[in-house]
mmCIF file with all atom_site columns, C-alpha atoms in Angstrom:
data_model
loop_
_atom_site.group_PDB
_atom_site.id
_atom_site.type_symbol
_atom_site.label_atom_id
_atom_site.label_alt_id
_atom_site.label_comp_id
_atom_site.label_asym_id
_atom_site.label_entity_id
_atom_site.label_seq_id
_atom_site.pdbx_PDB_ins_code
_atom_site.Cartn_x
_atom_site.Cartn_y
_atom_site.Cartn_z
_atom_site.occupancy
_atom_site.B_iso_or_equiv
_atom_site.pdbx_formal_charge
_atom_site.auth_seq_id
_atom_site.auth_comp_id
_atom_site.auth_asym_id
_atom_site.auth_atom_id
_atom_site.pdbx_PDB_model_num
ATOM 1   C CA . MET A 1 1   ? 51.962 -108.113 88.501  1.00 54.00 ? 1   MET A CA 1
ATOM 2   C CA . THR A 1 2   ? 51.771 -109.441 92.008  1.00 72.00 ? 2   THR A CA 1
ATOM 3   C CA . GLU A 1 3   ? 54.281 -107.695 94.318  1.00 90.00 ? 3   GLU A CA 1
ATOM 4   C CA . ILE A 1 4   ? 56.525 -110.098 96.003  1.00 95.00 ? 4   ILE A CA 1
ATOM 5   C CA . SER A 1 5   ? 58.071 -109.368 99.348  1.00 96.00 ? 5   SER A CA 1
ATOM 6   C CA . ARG A 1 6   ? 61.375 -111.344 100.117 1.00 96.00 ? 6   ARG A CA 1
ATOM 7   C CA . GLU A 1 7   ? 63.107 -111.707 103.463 1.00 96.00 ? 7   GLU A CA 1
ATOM 8   C CA . GLY A 1 8   ? 65.481 -114.252 104.883 1.00 96.00 ? 8   GLY A CA 1
ATOM 9   C CA . LEU A 1 9   ? 68.395 -115.127 102.709 1.00 96.00 ? 9   LEU A CA 1
ATOM 10  C CA . SER A 1 10  ? 68.327 -114.705 98.705  1.00 95.00 ? 10  SER A CA 1
ATOM 11  C CA . LEU A 1 11  ? 67.669 -117.595 96.290  1.00 95.00 ? 11  LEU A CA 1
ATOM 12  C CA . GLU A 1 12  ? 71.240 -117.643 95.381  1.00 95.00 ? 12  GLU A CA 1
ATOM 13  C CA . GLU A 1 13  ? 72.387 -118.365 99.633  1.00 95.00 ? 13  GLU A CA 1
ATOM 14  C CA . ALA A 1 14  ? 69.540 -120.291 100.755 1.00 96.00 ? 14  ALA A CA 1
ATOM 15  C CA . ASN A 1 15  ? 69.145 -124.206 100.697 1.00 94.00 ? 15  ASN A CA 1
ATOM 16  C CA . LYS A 1 16  ? 65.359 -124.024 101.476 1.00 97.00 ? 16  LYS A CA 1
ATOM 17  C CA . VAL A 1 17  ? 62.426 -121.776 100.408 1.00 98.00 ? 17  VAL A CA 1
ATOM 18  C CA . ALA A 1 18  ? 59.292 -120.830 102.084 1.00 98.00 ? 18  ALA A CA 1
ATOM 19  C CA . ILE A 1 19  ? 56.646 -119.351 100.268 1.00 98.00 ? 19  ILE A CA 1
ATOM 20  C CA . LEU A 1 20  ? 54.330 -117.390 102.484 1.00 98.00 ? 20  LEU A CA 1
ATOM 21  C CA . ILE A 1 21  ? 50.783 -116.745 101.594 1.00 98.00 ? 21  ILE A CA 1
ATOM 22  C CA . HIS A 1 22  ? 48.972 -114.122 103.799 1.00 98.00 ? 22  HIS A CA 1
ATOM 23  C CA . GLY A 1 23  ? 44.890 -114.032 104.829 1.00 96.00 ? 23  GLY A CA 1
ATOM 24  C CA . ARG A 1 24  ? 42.147 -111.906 103.791 1.00 96.00 ? 24  ARG A CA 1
ATOM 25  C CA . GLY A 1 25  ? 42.583 -108.548 104.596 1.00 95.00 ? 25  GLY A CA 1
ATOM 26  C CA . ALA A 1 26  ? 46.429 -108.647 105.376 1.00 95.00 ? 26  ALA A CA 1
ATOM 27  C CA . ASN A 1 27  ? 49.292 -108.402 103.586 1.00 95.00 ? 27  ASN A CA 1
ATOM 28  C CA . ALA A 1 28  ? 52.655 -109.798 102.947 1.00 96.00 ? 28  ALA A CA 1
ATOM 29  C CA . ASN A 1 29  ? 54.439 -108.212 105.747 1.00 95.00 ? 29  ASN A CA 1
ATOM 30  C CA . SER A 1 30  ? 51.824 -109.754 108.373 1.00 95.00 ? 30  SER A CA 1
ATOM 31  C CA . ILE A 1 31  ? 52.569 -113.420 107.147 1.00 97.00 ? 31  ILE A CA 1
ATOM 32  C CA . LEU A 1 32  ? 55.904 -112.597 106.992 1.00 97.00 ? 32  LEU A CA 1
ATOM 33  C CA . SER A 1 33  ? 56.135 -111.510 110.913 1.00 96.00 ? 33  SER A CA 1
ATOM 34  C CA . LEU A 1 34  ? 55.836 -115.268 111.311 1.00 96.00 ? 34  LEU A CA 1
ATOM 35  C CA . LYS A 1 35  ? 59.749 -115.756 110.999 1.00 96.00 ? 35  LYS A CA 1
ATOM 36  C CA . ASP A 1 36  ? 59.778 -114.367 114.355 1.00 95.00 ? 36  ASP A CA 1
ATOM 37  C CA . TYR A 1 37  ? 58.117 -117.999 115.653 1.00 96.00 ? 37  TYR A CA 1
ATOM 38  C CA . LEU A 1 38  ? 58.891 -120.353 113.347 1.00 97.00 ? 38  LEU A CA 1
ATOM 39  C CA . HIS A 1 39  ? 62.379 -121.984 112.361 1.00 96.00 ? 39  HIS A CA 1
ATOM 40  C CA . LEU A 1 40  ? 63.123 -120.486 109.134 1.00 96.00 ? 40  LEU A CA 1
ATOM 41  C CA . GLU A 1 41  ? 66.843 -119.819 109.432 1.00 93.00 ? 41  GLU A CA 1
ATOM 42  C CA . GLY A 1 42  ? 68.556 -120.615 106.197 1.00 93.00 ? 42  GLY A CA 1
ATOM 43  C CA . PHE A 1 43  ? 65.550 -120.237 104.255 1.00 97.00 ? 43  PHE A CA 1
ATOM 44  C CA . ALA A 1 44  ? 64.570 -117.479 101.678 1.00 97.00 ? 44  ALA A CA 1
ATOM 45  C CA . LEU A 1 45  ? 61.285 -116.048 102.378 1.00 98.00 ? 45  LEU A CA 1
ATOM 46  C CA . LEU A 1 46  ? 58.747 -115.306 99.354  1.00 98.00 ? 46  LEU A CA 1
ATOM 47  C CA . ALA A 1 47  ? 55.540 -113.765 100.343 1.00 98.00 ? 47  ALA A CA 1
ATOM 48  C CA . PRO A 1 48  ? 53.398 -112.290 97.667  1.00 97.00 ? 48  PRO A CA 1
ATOM 49  C CA . ASN A 1 49  ? 50.845 -109.729 98.192  1.00 96.00 ? 49  ASN A CA 1
ATOM 50  C CA . ALA A 1 50  ? 47.575 -110.282 96.720  1.00 95.00 ? 50  ALA A CA 1
ATOM 51  C CA . GLN A 1 51  ? 45.667 -107.332 94.883  1.00 91.00 ? 51  GLN A CA 1
ATOM 52  C CA . ASN A 1 52  ? 43.216 -105.413 97.330  1.00 92.00 ? 52  ASN A CA 1
ATOM 53  C CA . ASN A 1 53  ? 44.592 -107.580 100.224 1.00 93.00 ? 53  ASN A CA 1
ATOM 54  C CA . THR A 1 54  ? 42.413 -110.611 99.156  1.00 96.00 ? 54  THR A CA 1
ATOM 55  C CA . TRP A 1 55  ? 43.117 -113.542 96.621  1.00 97.00 ? 55  TRP A CA 1
ATOM 56  C CA . TYR A 1 56  ? 39.672 -114.428 95.815  1.00 97.00 ? 56  TYR A CA 1
ATOM 57  C CA . PRO A 1 57  ? 36.377 -112.436 96.999  1.00 97.00 ? 57  PRO A CA 1
ATOM 58  C CA . TYR A 1 58  ? 34.165 -115.104 98.397  1.00 97.00 ? 58  TYR A CA 1
ATOM 59  C CA . SER A 1 59  ? 34.261 -117.785 100.910 1.00 96.00 ? 59  SER A CA 1
ATOM 60  C CA . PHE A 1 60  ? 36.560 -120.530 99.861  1.00 97.00 ? 60  PHE A CA 1
ATOM 61  C CA . MET A 1 61  ? 33.266 -122.777 99.861  1.00 97.00 ? 61  MET A CA 1
ATOM 62  C CA . ALA A 1 62  ? 31.158 -120.477 97.621  1.00 97.00 ? 62  ALA A CA 1
ATOM 63  C CA . PRO A 1 63  ? 30.421 -121.772 94.245  1.00 96.00 ? 63  PRO A CA 1
ATOM 64  C CA . ASP A 1 64  ? 33.348 -122.167 92.119  1.00 95.00 ? 64  ASP A CA 1
ATOM 65  C CA . ALA A 1 65  ? 32.354 -119.678 89.472  1.00 96.00 ? 65  ALA A CA 1
ATOM 66  C CA . GLN A 1 66  ? 31.959 -116.893 91.791  1.00 97.00 ? 66  GLN A CA 1
ATOM 67  C CA . ASN A 1 67  ? 35.602 -117.124 92.658  1.00 97.00 ? 67  ASN A CA 1
ATOM 68  C CA . GLU A 1 68  ? 36.877 -116.758 89.246  1.00 97.00 ? 68  GLU A CA 1
ATOM 69  C CA . PRO A 1 69  ? 39.145 -115.673 87.768  1.00 97.00 ? 69  PRO A CA 1
ATOM 70  C CA . ALA A 1 70  ? 40.595 -114.248 91.047  1.00 97.00 ? 70  ALA A CA 1
ATOM 71  C CA . PHE A 1 71  ? 41.202 -118.040 92.136  1.00 97.00 ? 71  PHE A CA 1
ATOM 72  C CA . SER A 1 72  ? 42.708 -119.015 89.160  1.00 97.00 ? 72  SER A CA 1
ATOM 73  C CA . GLN A 1 73  ? 44.908 -116.177 88.896  1.00 96.00 ? 73  GLN A CA 1
ATOM 74  C CA . ALA A 1 74  ? 46.105 -116.886 92.426  1.00 97.00 ? 74  ALA A CA 1
ATOM 75  C CA . ILE A 1 75  ? 46.742 -120.292 91.624  1.00 97.00 ? 75  ILE A CA 1
ATOM 76  C CA . GLN A 1 76  ? 49.002 -119.153 88.697  1.00 96.00 ? 76  GLN A CA 1
ATOM 77  C CA . GLN A 1 77  ? 50.801 -116.514 90.829  1.00 96.00 ? 77  GLN A CA 1
ATOM 78  C CA . LEU A 1 78  ? 52.121 -119.660 93.096  1.00 97.00 ? 78  LEU A CA 1
ATOM 79  C CA . GLN A 1 79  ? 52.993 -121.698 90.141  1.00 97.00 ? 79  GLN A CA 1
ATOM 80  C CA . SER A 1 80  ? 55.299 -118.633 88.982  1.00 96.00 ? 80  SER A CA 1
ATOM 81  C CA . LEU A 1 81  ? 56.954 -118.584 92.039  1.00 97.00 ? 81  LEU A CA 1
ATOM 82  C CA . VAL A 1 82  ? 57.571 -122.208 92.132  1.00 98.00 ? 82  VAL A CA 1
ATOM 83  C CA . LYS A 1 83  ? 58.864 -121.853 88.691  1.00 97.00 ? 83  LYS A CA 1
ATOM 84  C CA . GLU A 1 84  ? 61.087 -119.214 89.859  1.00 96.00 ? 84  GLU A CA 1
ATOM 85  C CA . CYS A 1 85  ? 62.736 -121.372 92.702  1.00 97.00 ? 85  CYS A CA 1
ATOM 86  C CA . LEU A 1 86  ? 63.084 -124.688 90.341  1.00 97.00 ? 86  LEU A CA 1
ATOM 87  C CA . ASP A 1 87  ? 64.734 -122.302 87.860  1.00 96.00 ? 87  ASP A CA 1
ATOM 88  C CA . GLN A 1 88  ? 67.367 -121.353 90.815  1.00 96.00 ? 88  GLN A CA 1
ATOM 89  C CA . GLY A 1 89  ? 68.030 -125.099 91.194  1.00 96.00 ? 89  GLY A CA 1
ATOM 90  C CA . PHE A 1 90  ? 65.860 -125.659 94.115  1.00 97.00 ? 90  PHE A CA 1
ATOM 91  C CA . LYS A 1 91  ? 64.165 -129.414 94.051  1.00 97.00 ? 91  LYS A CA 1
ATOM 92  C CA . THR A 1 92  ? 60.396 -129.208 95.316  1.00 98.00 ? 92  THR A CA 1
ATOM 93  C CA . GLU A 1 93  ? 61.446 -131.257 98.303  1.00 97.00 ? 93  GLU A CA 1
ATOM 94  C CA . ASP A 1 94  ? 63.603 -127.638 99.205  1.00 97.00 ? 94  ASP A CA 1
ATOM 95  C CA . ILE A 1 95  ? 60.096 -125.676 99.153  1.00 98.00 ? 95  ILE A CA 1
ATOM 96  C CA . TYR A 1 96  ? 57.571 -125.335 101.804 1.00 98.00 ? 96  TYR A CA 1
ATOM 97  C CA . PHE A 1 97  ? 54.189 -123.561 101.768 1.00 98.00 ? 97  PHE A CA 1
ATOM 98  C CA . ILE A 1 98  ? 53.103 -121.615 104.978 1.00 98.00 ? 98  ILE A CA 1
ATOM 99  C CA . GLY A 1 99  ? 49.655 -119.832 104.918 1.00 98.00 ? 99  GLY A CA 1
ATOM 100 C CA . PHE A 1 100 ? 47.018 -118.691 107.177 1.00 98.00 ? 100 PHE A CA 1
ATOM 101 C CA . SER A 1 101 ? 43.410 -118.609 106.734 1.00 97.00 ? 101 SER A CA 1
ATOM 102 C CA . GLN A 1 102 ? 42.486 -117.732 103.095 1.00 98.00 ? 102 GLN A CA 1
ATOM 103 C CA . GLY A 1 103 ? 46.256 -118.155 102.340 1.00 98.00 ? 103 GLY A CA 1
ATOM 104 C CA . ALA A 1 104 ? 45.952 -121.346 104.188 1.00 98.00 ? 104 ALA A CA 1
ATOM 105 C CA . CYS A 1 105 ? 43.173 -122.376 101.836 1.00 98.00 ? 105 CYS A CA 1
ATOM 106 C CA . LEU A 1 106 ? 45.285 -121.423 98.656  1.00 98.00 ? 106 LEU A CA 1
ATOM 107 C CA . ALA A 1 107 ? 48.425 -123.325 100.025 1.00 98.00 ? 107 ALA A CA 1
ATOM 108 C CA . LEU A 1 108 ? 46.573 -126.568 100.503 1.00 98.00 ? 108 LEU A CA 1
ATOM 109 C CA . ASP A 1 109 ? 44.645 -126.381 97.287  1.00 98.00 ? 109 ASP A CA 1
ATOM 110 C CA . TYR A 1 110 ? 47.707 -125.412 94.972  1.00 98.00 ? 110 TYR A CA 1
ATOM 111 C CA . ALA A 1 111 ? 50.044 -128.315 96.676  1.00 98.00 ? 111 ALA A CA 1
ATOM 112 C CA . THR A 1 112 ? 46.912 -130.639 96.106  1.00 98.00 ? 112 THR A CA 1
ATOM 113 C CA . GLN A 1 113 ? 46.574 -129.623 92.607  1.00 98.00 ? 113 GLN A CA 1
ATOM 114 C CA . ASN A 1 114 ? 50.277 -130.055 91.977  1.00 98.00 ? 114 ASN A CA 1
ATOM 115 C CA . ALA A 1 115 ? 51.249 -132.984 94.511  1.00 98.00 ? 115 ALA A CA 1
ATOM 116 C CA . THR A 1 116 ? 54.806 -133.998 94.445  1.00 98.00 ? 116 THR A CA 1
ATOM 117 C CA . LYS A 1 117 ? 57.189 -134.163 97.404  1.00 98.00 ? 117 LYS A CA 1
ATOM 118 C CA . TYR A 1 118 ? 57.414 -130.603 98.987  1.00 98.00 ? 118 TYR A CA 1
ATOM 119 C CA . GLY A 1 119 ? 59.428 -129.888 102.172 1.00 97.00 ? 119 GLY A CA 1
ATOM 120 C CA . GLY A 1 120 ? 56.063 -129.149 103.861 1.00 98.00 ? 120 GLY A CA 1
ATOM 121 C CA . VAL A 1 121 ? 52.965 -127.580 103.553 1.00 98.00 ? 121 VAL A CA 1
ATOM 122 C CA . ILE A 1 122 ? 51.619 -125.620 106.664 1.00 98.00 ? 122 ILE A CA 1
ATOM 123 C CA . ALA A 1 123 ? 47.988 -124.422 107.103 1.00 98.00 ? 123 ALA A CA 1
ATOM 124 C CA . PHE A 1 124 ? 47.163 -122.221 109.854 1.00 98.00 ? 124 PHE A CA 1
ATOM 125 C CA . THR A 1 125 ? 43.203 -122.745 109.529 1.00 97.00 ? 125 THR A CA 1
ATOM 126 C CA . GLY A 1 126 ? 42.168 -124.142 105.891 1.00 97.00 ? 126 GLY A CA 1
ATOM 127 C CA . GLY A 1 127 ? 40.709 -126.676 103.801 1.00 98.00 ? 127 GLY A CA 1
ATOM 128 C CA . LEU A 1 128 ? 40.808 -127.506 100.011 1.00 98.00 ? 128 LEU A CA 1
ATOM 129 C CA . ILE A 1 129 ? 38.775 -124.890 97.897  1.00 98.00 ? 129 ILE A CA 1
ATOM 130 C CA . GLY A 1 130 ? 35.403 -125.161 96.492  1.00 97.00 ? 130 GLY A CA 1
ATOM 131 C CA . GLU A 1 131 ? 31.493 -125.503 96.903  1.00 96.00 ? 131 GLU A CA 1
ATOM 132 C CA . LYS A 1 132 ? 32.470 -129.183 96.842  1.00 96.00 ? 132 LYS A CA 1
ATOM 133 C CA . ILE A 1 133 ? 36.173 -130.918 96.819  1.00 96.00 ? 133 ILE A CA 1
ATOM 134 C CA . ARG A 1 134 ? 36.190 -132.301 93.416  1.00 95.00 ? 134 ARG A CA 1
ATOM 135 C CA . LYS A 1 135 ? 38.581 -135.097 93.166  1.00 96.00 ? 135 LYS A CA 1
ATOM 136 C CA . GLU A 1 136 ? 39.477 -134.809 89.432  1.00 96.00 ? 136 GLU A CA 1
ATOM 137 C CA . LYS A 1 137 ? 40.624 -131.446 90.279  1.00 96.00 ? 137 LYS A CA 1
ATOM 138 C CA . TYR A 1 138 ? 43.893 -132.856 91.959  1.00 98.00 ? 138 TYR A CA 1
ATOM 139 C CA . LYS A 1 139 ? 46.680 -134.666 90.725  1.00 97.00 ? 139 LYS A CA 1
ATOM 140 C CA . GLY A 1 140 ? 50.071 -136.319 91.572  1.00 98.00 ? 140 GLY A CA 1
ATOM 141 C CA . ASP A 1 141 ? 51.084 -138.275 94.687  1.00 98.00 ? 141 ASP A CA 1
ATOM 142 C CA . PHE A 1 142 ? 52.682 -136.336 97.732  1.00 98.00 ? 142 PHE A CA 1
ATOM 143 C CA . ALA A 1 143 ? 55.350 -139.023 98.271  1.00 98.00 ? 143 ALA A CA 1
ATOM 144 C CA . GLY A 1 144 ? 55.248 -138.670 102.112 1.00 97.00 ? 144 GLY A CA 1
ATOM 145 C CA . THR A 1 145 ? 55.259 -134.729 102.388 1.00 98.00 ? 145 THR A CA 1
ATOM 146 C CA . ASN A 1 146 ? 54.387 -133.780 105.598 1.00 97.00 ? 146 ASN A CA 1
ATOM 147 C CA . VAL A 1 147 ? 51.219 -131.479 105.569 1.00 98.00 ? 147 VAL A CA 1
ATOM 148 C CA . PHE A 1 148 ? 49.842 -129.792 108.820 1.00 98.00 ? 148 PHE A CA 1
ATOM 149 C CA . ILE A 1 149 ? 46.245 -128.314 109.475 1.00 98.00 ? 149 ILE A CA 1
ATOM 150 C CA . GLY A 1 150 ? 45.620 -126.674 112.652 1.00 97.00 ? 150 GLY A CA 1
ATOM 151 C CA . SER A 1 151 ? 42.155 -124.945 113.642 1.00 97.00 ? 151 SER A CA 1
ATOM 152 C CA . SER A 1 152 ? 39.209 -124.432 115.899 1.00 95.00 ? 152 SER A CA 1
ATOM 153 C CA . LYS A 1 153 ? 36.614 -127.113 116.081 1.00 94.00 ? 153 LYS A CA 1
ATOM 154 C CA . GLN A 1 154 ? 34.227 -124.217 115.514 1.00 92.00 ? 154 GLN A CA 1
ATOM 155 C CA . ASP A 1 155 ? 36.136 -122.014 113.437 1.00 91.00 ? 155 ASP A CA 1
ATOM 156 C CA . MET A 1 156 ? 33.819 -119.165 111.993 1.00 91.00 ? 156 MET A CA 1
ATOM 157 C CA . HIS A 1 157 ? 35.290 -119.579 108.667 1.00 94.00 ? 157 HIS A CA 1
ATOM 158 C CA . VAL A 1 158 ? 36.470 -123.007 108.069 1.00 96.00 ? 158 VAL A CA 1
ATOM 159 C CA . PRO A 1 159 ? 34.257 -125.670 108.851 1.00 96.00 ? 159 PRO A CA 1
ATOM 160 C CA . LEU A 1 160 ? 35.754 -128.814 110.687 1.00 96.00 ? 160 LEU A CA 1
ATOM 161 C CA . SER A 1 161 ? 34.233 -131.266 108.151 1.00 96.00 ? 161 SER A CA 1
ATOM 162 C CA . ARG A 1 162 ? 35.934 -129.484 105.181 1.00 97.00 ? 162 ARG A CA 1
ATOM 163 C CA . ILE A 1 163 ? 39.293 -130.085 107.106 1.00 97.00 ? 163 ILE A CA 1
ATOM 164 C CA . GLN A 1 164 ? 38.738 -133.795 107.807 1.00 97.00 ? 164 GLN A CA 1
ATOM 165 C CA . GLU A 1 165 ? 37.549 -133.956 104.250 1.00 98.00 ? 165 GLU A CA 1
ATOM 166 C CA . SER A 1 166 ? 40.921 -132.137 102.769 1.00 98.00 ? 166 SER A CA 1
ATOM 167 C CA . ALA A 1 167 ? 43.179 -134.210 104.911 1.00 98.00 ? 167 ALA A CA 1
ATOM 168 C CA . LYS A 1 168 ? 41.245 -137.841 104.089 1.00 98.00 ? 168 LYS A CA 1
ATOM 169 C CA . LEU A 1 169 ? 42.109 -136.789 100.154 1.00 98.00 ? 169 LEU A CA 1
ATOM 170 C CA . MET A 1 170 ? 45.377 -135.459 100.786 1.00 98.00 ? 170 MET A CA 1
ATOM 171 C CA . LYS A 1 171 ? 46.306 -138.667 102.911 1.00 98.00 ? 171 LYS A CA 1
ATOM 172 C CA . GLU A 1 172 ? 45.012 -140.848 99.874  1.00 98.00 ? 172 GLU A CA 1
ATOM 173 C CA . MET A 1 173 ? 47.441 -138.726 97.728  1.00 98.00 ? 173 MET A CA 1
ATOM 174 C CA . GLY A 1 174 ? 50.641 -140.079 99.807  1.00 98.00 ? 174 GLY A CA 1
ATOM 175 C CA . ALA A 1 175 ? 50.707 -136.650 102.375 1.00 98.00 ? 175 ALA A CA 1
ATOM 176 C CA . GLN A 1 176 ? 51.351 -137.664 105.757 1.00 98.00 ? 176 GLN A CA 1
ATOM 177 C CA . VAL A 1 177 ? 48.935 -135.151 107.278 1.00 98.00 ? 177 VAL A CA 1
ATOM 178 C CA . LYS A 1 178 ? 48.826 -134.040 110.863 1.00 98.00 ? 178 LYS A CA 1
ATOM 179 C CA . THR A 1 179 ? 45.708 -132.203 112.006 1.00 98.00 ? 179 THR A CA 1
ATOM 180 C CA . LEU A 1 180 ? 45.680 -130.140 115.378 1.00 96.00 ? 180 LEU A CA 1
ATOM 181 C CA . ILE A 1 181 ? 41.792 -129.502 116.075 1.00 97.00 ? 181 ILE A CA 1
ATOM 182 C CA . PHE A 1 182 ? 41.508 -127.357 119.274 1.00 96.00 ? 182 PHE A CA 1
ATOM 183 C CA . GLU A 1 183 ? 38.273 -126.237 121.656 1.00 94.00 ? 183 GLU A CA 1
ATOM 184 C CA . ASP A 1 184 ? 38.744 -122.491 121.522 1.00 94.00 ? 184 ASP A CA 1
ATOM 185 C CA . PRO A 1 185 ? 36.848 -120.468 119.078 1.00 92.00 ? 185 PRO A CA 1
ATOM 186 C CA . GLN A 1 186 ? 39.475 -118.365 117.835 1.00 93.00 ? 186 GLN A CA 1
ATOM 187 C CA . HIS A 1 187 ? 40.365 -117.718 114.461 1.00 94.00 ? 187 HIS A CA 1
ATOM 188 C CA . THR A 1 188 ? 44.109 -117.214 114.903 1.00 94.00 ? 188 THR A CA 1
ATOM 189 C CA . ILE A 1 189 ? 47.562 -119.513 115.201 1.00 96.00 ? 189 ILE A CA 1
ATOM 190 C CA . ARG A 1 190 ? 48.229 -120.716 118.378 1.00 96.00 ? 190 ARG A CA 1
ATOM 191 C CA . GLU A 1 191 ? 51.203 -121.430 120.219 1.00 96.00 ? 191 GLU A CA 1
ATOM 192 C CA . GLU A 1 192 ? 50.540 -125.244 120.397 1.00 96.00 ? 192 GLU A CA 1
ATOM 193 C CA . GLU A 1 193 ? 50.725 -125.171 116.049 1.00 97.00 ? 193 GLU A CA 1
ATOM 194 C CA . ILE A 1 194 ? 53.798 -123.394 116.014 1.00 97.00 ? 194 ILE A CA 1
ATOM 195 C CA . GLU A 1 195 ? 55.464 -125.385 118.497 1.00 96.00 ? 195 GLU A CA 1
ATOM 196 C CA . TRP A 1 196 ? 54.401 -128.686 116.534 1.00 97.00 ? 196 TRP A CA 1
ATOM 197 C CA . VAL A 1 197 ? 55.428 -127.286 113.419 1.00 97.00 ? 197 VAL A CA 1
ATOM 198 C CA . ASN A 1 198 ? 58.871 -126.323 114.399 1.00 97.00 ? 198 ASN A CA 1
ATOM 199 C CA . LYS A 1 199 ? 59.504 -129.394 115.711 1.00 96.00 ? 199 LYS A CA 1
ATOM 200 C CA . ASN A 1 200 ? 58.162 -131.895 113.101 1.00 96.00 ? 200 ASN A CA 1
ATOM 201 C CA . ILE A 1 201 ? 58.351 -130.084 109.555 1.00 97.00 ? 201 ILE A CA 1
ATOM 202 C CA . LEU A 1 202 ? 60.811 -127.217 110.376 1.00 96.00 ? 202 LEU A CA 1
ATOM 203 C CA . SER A 1 203 ? 63.460 -128.878 112.677 1.00 81.00 ? 203 SER A CA 1
ATOM 204 C CA . GLY A 1 204 ? 65.482 -130.314 109.787 1.00 57.00 ? 204 GLY A CA 1
ATOM 205 C CA . GLU A 1 205 ? 65.570 -133.613 111.261 1.00 47.00 ? 205 GLU A CA 1
ATOM 206 C CA . VAL A 1 206 ? 64.587 -136.635 109.090 1.00 38.00 ? 206 VAL A CA 1
#
């Protein structure tokens, strides 16, 4: 059973939930440090810890079979967290996904496999998962959900072409997608990304 780190308000007290998904080689504490930069007041923060600090063993663009069964298990872990929130009385539009790198890929893929109206999907360097994007894998309607993807145009792990392809599919499924692509080669989260997300997704404004 995956260990879940919980910060912010309790599910009983909060009116919104953020599910934060760490990157390869990291852990829940590292992704939870974003609470010091993102506007997450009033949120319950749920951050699962991946076994051995990785959600799946190979690149997110490796042949699909190479990342099984770990990838499907990771998706199921997110499904369990979402179910816990729904059972607690939250609506899907109260649920936000925030991920970095491998966690960003997982956030995007889970949300697109289960597209509906979410509070937001925030992907700091990520794209949909698979050797190729298989449209038949994804279903639902994002109903205007705000999706953010930020990255370097020459990121060492996530090709710009996969980000563009992912954004296109999510738009076709009803998402409002914003991509911020930077000239620097860094695999990181930039101040400009934090500022955009705070203003446009986490501001509480409609």
